[in-house]
PDB file of C-alpha atoms in Angstrom:
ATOM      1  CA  UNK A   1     -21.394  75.012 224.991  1.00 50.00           C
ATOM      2  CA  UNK A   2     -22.110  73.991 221.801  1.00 65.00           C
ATOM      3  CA  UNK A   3     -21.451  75.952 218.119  1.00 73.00           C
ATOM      4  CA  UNK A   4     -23.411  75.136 215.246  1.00 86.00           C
ATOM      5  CA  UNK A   5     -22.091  75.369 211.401  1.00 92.00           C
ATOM      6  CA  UNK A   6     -23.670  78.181 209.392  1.00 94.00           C
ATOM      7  CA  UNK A   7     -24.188  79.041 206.036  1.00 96.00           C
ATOM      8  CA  UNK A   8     -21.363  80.426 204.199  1.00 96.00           C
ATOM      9  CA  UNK A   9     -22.660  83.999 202.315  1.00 97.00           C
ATOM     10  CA  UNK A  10     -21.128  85.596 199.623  1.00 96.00           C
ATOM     11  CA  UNK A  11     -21.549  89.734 200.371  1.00 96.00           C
ATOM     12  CA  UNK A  12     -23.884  90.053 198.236  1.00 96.00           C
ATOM     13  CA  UNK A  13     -26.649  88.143 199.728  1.00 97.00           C
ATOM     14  CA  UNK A  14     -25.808  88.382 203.187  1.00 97.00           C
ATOM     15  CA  UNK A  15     -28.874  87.876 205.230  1.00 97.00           C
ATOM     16  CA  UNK A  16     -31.177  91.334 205.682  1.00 95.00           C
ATOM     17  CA  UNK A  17     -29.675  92.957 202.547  1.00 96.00           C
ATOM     18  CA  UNK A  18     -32.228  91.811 199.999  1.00 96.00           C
ATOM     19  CA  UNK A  19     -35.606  91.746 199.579  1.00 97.00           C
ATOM     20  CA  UNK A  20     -36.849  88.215 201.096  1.00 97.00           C
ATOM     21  CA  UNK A  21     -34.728  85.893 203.392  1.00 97.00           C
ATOM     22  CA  UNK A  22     -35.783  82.415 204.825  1.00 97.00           C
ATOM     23  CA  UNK A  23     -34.536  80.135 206.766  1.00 97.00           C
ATOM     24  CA  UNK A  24     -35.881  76.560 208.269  1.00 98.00           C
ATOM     25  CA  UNK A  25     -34.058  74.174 210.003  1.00 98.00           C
ATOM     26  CA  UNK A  26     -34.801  70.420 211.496  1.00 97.00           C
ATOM     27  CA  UNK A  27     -33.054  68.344 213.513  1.00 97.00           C
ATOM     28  CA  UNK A  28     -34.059  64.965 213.714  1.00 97.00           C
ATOM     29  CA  UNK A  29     -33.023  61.148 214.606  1.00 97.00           C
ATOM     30  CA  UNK A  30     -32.903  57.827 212.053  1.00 95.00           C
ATOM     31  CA  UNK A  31     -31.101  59.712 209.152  1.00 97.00           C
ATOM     32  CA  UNK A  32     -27.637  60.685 208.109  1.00 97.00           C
ATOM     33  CA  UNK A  33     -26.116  63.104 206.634  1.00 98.00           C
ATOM     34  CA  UNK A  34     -25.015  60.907 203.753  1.00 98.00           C
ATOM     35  CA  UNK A  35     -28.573  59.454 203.099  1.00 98.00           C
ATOM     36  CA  UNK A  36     -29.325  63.030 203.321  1.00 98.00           C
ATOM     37  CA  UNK A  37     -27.243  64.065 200.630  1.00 98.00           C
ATOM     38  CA  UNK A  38     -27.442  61.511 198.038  1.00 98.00           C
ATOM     39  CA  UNK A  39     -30.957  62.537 197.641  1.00 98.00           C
ATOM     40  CA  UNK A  40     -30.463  66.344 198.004  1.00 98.00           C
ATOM     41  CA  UNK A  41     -27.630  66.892 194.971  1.00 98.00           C
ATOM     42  CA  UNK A  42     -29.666  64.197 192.589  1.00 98.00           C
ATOM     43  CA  UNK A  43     -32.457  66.274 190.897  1.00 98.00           C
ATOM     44  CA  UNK A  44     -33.736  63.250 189.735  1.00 98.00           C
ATOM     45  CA  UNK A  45     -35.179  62.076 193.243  1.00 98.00           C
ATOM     46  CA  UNK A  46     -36.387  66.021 193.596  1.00 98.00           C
ATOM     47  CA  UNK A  47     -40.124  65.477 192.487  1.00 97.00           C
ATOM     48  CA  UNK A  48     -40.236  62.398 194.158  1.00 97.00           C
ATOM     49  CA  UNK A  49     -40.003  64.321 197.541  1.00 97.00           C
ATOM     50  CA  UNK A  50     -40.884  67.789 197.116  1.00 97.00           C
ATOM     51  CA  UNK A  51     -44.121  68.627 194.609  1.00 95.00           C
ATOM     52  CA  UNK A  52     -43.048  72.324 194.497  1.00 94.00           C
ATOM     53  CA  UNK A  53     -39.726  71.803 191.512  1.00 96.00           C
ATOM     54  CA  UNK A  54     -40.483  70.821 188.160  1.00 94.00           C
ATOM     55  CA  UNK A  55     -38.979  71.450 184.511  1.00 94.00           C
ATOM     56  CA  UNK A  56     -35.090  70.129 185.900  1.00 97.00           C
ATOM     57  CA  UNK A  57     -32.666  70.602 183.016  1.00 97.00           C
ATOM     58  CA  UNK A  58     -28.855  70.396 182.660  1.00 97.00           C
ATOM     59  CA  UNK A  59     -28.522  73.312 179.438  1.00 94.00           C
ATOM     60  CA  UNK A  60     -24.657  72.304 179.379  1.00 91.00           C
ATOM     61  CA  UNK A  61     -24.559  68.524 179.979  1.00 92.00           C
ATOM     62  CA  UNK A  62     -24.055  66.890 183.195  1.00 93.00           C
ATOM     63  CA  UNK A  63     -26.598  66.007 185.772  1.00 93.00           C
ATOM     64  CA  UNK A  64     -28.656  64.801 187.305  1.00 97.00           C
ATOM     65  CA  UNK A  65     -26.264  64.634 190.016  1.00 98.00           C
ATOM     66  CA  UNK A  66     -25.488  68.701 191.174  1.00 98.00           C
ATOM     67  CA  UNK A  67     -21.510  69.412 191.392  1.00 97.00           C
ATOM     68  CA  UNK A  68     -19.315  72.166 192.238  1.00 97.00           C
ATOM     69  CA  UNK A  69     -19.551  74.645 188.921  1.00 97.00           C
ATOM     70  CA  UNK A  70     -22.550  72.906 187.454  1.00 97.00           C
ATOM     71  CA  UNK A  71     -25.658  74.832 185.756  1.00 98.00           C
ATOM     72  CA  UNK A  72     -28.962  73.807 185.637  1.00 98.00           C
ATOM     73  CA  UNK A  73     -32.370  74.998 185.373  1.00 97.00           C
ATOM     74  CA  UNK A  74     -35.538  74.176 187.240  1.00 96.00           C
ATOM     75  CA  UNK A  75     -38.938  75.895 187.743  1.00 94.00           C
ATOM     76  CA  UNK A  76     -40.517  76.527 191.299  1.00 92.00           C
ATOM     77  CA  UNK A  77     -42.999  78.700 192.820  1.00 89.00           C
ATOM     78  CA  UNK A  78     -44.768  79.331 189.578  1.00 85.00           C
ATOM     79  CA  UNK A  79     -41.871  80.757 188.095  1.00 85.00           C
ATOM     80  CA  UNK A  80     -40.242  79.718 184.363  1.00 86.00           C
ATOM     81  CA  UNK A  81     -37.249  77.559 184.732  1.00 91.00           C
ATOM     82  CA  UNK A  82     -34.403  79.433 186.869  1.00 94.00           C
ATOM     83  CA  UNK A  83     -31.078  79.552 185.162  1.00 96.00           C
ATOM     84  CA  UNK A  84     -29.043  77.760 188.353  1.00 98.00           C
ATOM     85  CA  UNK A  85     -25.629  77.182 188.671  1.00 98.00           C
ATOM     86  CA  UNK A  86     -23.685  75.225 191.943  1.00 98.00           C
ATOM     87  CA  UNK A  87     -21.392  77.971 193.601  1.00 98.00           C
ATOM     88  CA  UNK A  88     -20.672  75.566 196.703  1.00 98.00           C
ATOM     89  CA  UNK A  89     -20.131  72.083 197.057  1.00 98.00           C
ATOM     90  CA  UNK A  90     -18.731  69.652 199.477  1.00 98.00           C
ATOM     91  CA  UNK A  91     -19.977  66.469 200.763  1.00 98.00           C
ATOM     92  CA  UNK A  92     -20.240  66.017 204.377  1.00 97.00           C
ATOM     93  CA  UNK A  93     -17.705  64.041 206.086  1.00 95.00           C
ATOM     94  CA  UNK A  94     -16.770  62.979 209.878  1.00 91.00           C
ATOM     95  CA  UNK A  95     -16.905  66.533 211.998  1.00 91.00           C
ATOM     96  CA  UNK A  96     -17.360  68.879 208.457  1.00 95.00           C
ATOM     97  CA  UNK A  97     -20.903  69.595 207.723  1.00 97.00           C
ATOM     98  CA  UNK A  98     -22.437  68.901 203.775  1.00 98.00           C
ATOM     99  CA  UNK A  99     -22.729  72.225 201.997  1.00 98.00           C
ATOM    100  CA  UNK A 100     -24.514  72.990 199.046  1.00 98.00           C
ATOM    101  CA  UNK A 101     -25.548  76.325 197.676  1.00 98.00           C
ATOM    102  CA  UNK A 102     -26.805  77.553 194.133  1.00 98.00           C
ATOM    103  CA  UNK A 103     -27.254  81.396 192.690  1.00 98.00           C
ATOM    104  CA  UNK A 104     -30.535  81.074 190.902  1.00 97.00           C
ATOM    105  CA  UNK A 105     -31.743  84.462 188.282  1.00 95.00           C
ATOM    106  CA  UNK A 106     -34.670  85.591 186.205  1.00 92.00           C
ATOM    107  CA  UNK A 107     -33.747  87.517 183.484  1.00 89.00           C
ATOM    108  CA  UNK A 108     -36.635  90.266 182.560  1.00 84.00           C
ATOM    109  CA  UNK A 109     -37.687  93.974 183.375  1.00 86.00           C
ATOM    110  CA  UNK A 110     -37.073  95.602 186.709  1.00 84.00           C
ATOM    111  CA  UNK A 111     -40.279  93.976 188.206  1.00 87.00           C
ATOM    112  CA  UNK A 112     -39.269  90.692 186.757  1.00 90.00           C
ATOM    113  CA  UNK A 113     -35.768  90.184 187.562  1.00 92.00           C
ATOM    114  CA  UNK A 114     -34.894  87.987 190.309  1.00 94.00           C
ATOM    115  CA  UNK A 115     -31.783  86.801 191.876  1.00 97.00           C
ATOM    116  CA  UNK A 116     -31.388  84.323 195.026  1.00 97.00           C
ATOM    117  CA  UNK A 117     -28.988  82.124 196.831  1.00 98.00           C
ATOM    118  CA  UNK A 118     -30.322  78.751 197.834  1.00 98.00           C
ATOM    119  CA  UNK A 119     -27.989  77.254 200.433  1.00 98.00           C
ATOM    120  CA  UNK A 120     -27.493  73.899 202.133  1.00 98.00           C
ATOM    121  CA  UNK A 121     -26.038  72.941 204.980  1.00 98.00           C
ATOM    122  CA  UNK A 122     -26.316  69.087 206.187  1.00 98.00           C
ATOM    123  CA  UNK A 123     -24.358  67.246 209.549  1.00 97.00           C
ATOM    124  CA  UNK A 124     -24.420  64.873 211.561  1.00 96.00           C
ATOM    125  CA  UNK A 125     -24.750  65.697 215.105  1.00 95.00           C
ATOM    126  CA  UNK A 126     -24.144  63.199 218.182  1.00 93.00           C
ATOM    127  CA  UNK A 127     -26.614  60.456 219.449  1.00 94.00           C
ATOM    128  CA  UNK A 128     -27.575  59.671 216.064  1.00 95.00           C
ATOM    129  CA  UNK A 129     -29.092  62.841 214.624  1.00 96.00           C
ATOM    130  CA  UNK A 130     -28.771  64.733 211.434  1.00 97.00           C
ATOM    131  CA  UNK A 131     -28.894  68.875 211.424  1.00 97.00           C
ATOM    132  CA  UNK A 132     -30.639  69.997 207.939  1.00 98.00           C
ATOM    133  CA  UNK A 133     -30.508  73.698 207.088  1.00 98.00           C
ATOM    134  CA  UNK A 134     -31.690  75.536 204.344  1.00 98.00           C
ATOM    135  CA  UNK A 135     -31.743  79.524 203.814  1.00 98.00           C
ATOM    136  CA  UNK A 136     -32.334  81.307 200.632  1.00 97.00           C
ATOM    137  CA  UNK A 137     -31.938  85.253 200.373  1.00 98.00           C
ATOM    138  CA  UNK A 138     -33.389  86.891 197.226  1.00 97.00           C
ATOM    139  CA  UNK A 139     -33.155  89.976 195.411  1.00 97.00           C
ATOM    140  CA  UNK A 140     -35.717  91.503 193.447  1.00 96.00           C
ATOM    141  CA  UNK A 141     -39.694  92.726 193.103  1.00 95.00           C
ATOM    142  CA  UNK A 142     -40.813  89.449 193.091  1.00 94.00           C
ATOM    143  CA  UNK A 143     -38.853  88.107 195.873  1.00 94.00           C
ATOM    144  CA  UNK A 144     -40.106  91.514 197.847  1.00 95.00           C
ATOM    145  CA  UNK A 145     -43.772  90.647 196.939  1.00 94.00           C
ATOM    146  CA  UNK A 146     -43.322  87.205 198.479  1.00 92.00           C
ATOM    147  CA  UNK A 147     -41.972  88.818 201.422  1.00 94.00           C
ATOM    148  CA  UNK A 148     -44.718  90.836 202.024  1.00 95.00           C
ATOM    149  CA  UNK A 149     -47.375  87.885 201.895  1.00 95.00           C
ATOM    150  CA  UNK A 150     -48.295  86.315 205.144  1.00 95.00           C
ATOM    151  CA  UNK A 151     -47.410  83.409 205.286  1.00 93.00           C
ATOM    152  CA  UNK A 152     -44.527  83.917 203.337  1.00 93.00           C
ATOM    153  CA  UNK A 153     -44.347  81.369 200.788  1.00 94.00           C
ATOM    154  CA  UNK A 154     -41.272  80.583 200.450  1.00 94.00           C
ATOM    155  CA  UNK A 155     -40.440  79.555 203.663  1.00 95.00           C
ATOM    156  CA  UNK A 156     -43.610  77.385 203.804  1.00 96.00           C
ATOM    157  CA  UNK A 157     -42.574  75.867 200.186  1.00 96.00           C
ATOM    158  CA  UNK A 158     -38.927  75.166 201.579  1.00 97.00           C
ATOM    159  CA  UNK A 159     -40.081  73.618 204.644  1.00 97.00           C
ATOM    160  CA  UNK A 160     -42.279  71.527 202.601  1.00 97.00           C
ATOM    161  CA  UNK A 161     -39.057  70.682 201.008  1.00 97.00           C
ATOM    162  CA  UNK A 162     -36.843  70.020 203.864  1.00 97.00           C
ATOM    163  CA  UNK A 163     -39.773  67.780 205.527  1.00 97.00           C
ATOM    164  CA  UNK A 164     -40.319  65.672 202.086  1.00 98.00           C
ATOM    165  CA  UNK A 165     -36.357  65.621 201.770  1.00 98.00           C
ATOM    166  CA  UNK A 166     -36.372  63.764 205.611  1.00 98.00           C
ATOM    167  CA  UNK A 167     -38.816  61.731 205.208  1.00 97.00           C
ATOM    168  CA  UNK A 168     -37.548  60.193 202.123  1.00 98.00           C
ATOM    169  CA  UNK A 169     -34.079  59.721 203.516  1.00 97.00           C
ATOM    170  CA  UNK A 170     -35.814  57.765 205.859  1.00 95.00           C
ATOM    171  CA  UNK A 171     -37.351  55.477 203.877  1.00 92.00           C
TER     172      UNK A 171
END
């Protein structure tokens, strides 16, 4: 029997106890985890990969490289520039999955304040394969108006990520 890693989730976002969670996972052959990574935490190779992210700034310094503790800002999904800030980070290493999550908030009114958790989770798996998982669990009117579209565009627009992110650590 085999155990997969999951994502690790503060209380407040546990899955189910917001207003819009997704989740998308590949597993796939010809990568690692490291050539995963590198491109993942460096927000410079973002819009390279992944047409979705724009606007990336680091408000306090730092960057482009993500670390543990660092903010940043970005814009996605038609939204202004999310103030972000790194709440885990470790690099993967032999039998300990990558993991990478951010807390991400609009500011606003009730209908537009938002607040998510973007998470990571990147390993490599025996016979030469590489596990990528992303989940992101939102709270807020606008995260429960994505929700209710079909499809739900977020998890199309982070599949579009993971995909772009895969193929480019393949090149």
């Amino acid at each position: 029997m085999t155990t997969q890693n999951a994502i690790n989730w503060p209380e407040k976002y546990l899955p189910g106890t917001g207003d819009n969670f997704v989740s998308n996972e590949v597993v796939v052959r010809g990568v690692t985890a490291a050539q995963v990574w590198r491109l993942l935490t460096d927000t410079s190779t973002w819009e390279s990969y992944y047409d979705n992210v724009a606007d990336i700034s680091f408000p306090g310094g730092g960057g482009p490289v993500l670390a543990d503790g660092r903010d940043f800002r970005f814009g996605t999904f038609g939204f202004p520039p999310l103030a972000a800030r790194v709440v885990e980070f470790a690099a993967p290493a032999a039998g300990t999955p990558g993991r990478l999550s951010w807390t991400a908030r609009q500011d606003g009114g009730p209908d537009e304040r938002l607040d998510v958790l973007h998470a990571w989770l990147v390993e490599d798996l025996d016979g030469g394969r590489v596990r990528v998982l992303t989940q992101e669990s939102q709270i807020g009117r606008p995260a429960a108006e994505l929700a209710g579209q079909v499809p739900n565009p977020m998890l199309n627009g982070h599949q579009a990520w993971l995909d772009g992110l895969l193929r480019a650590a393949a090149r």
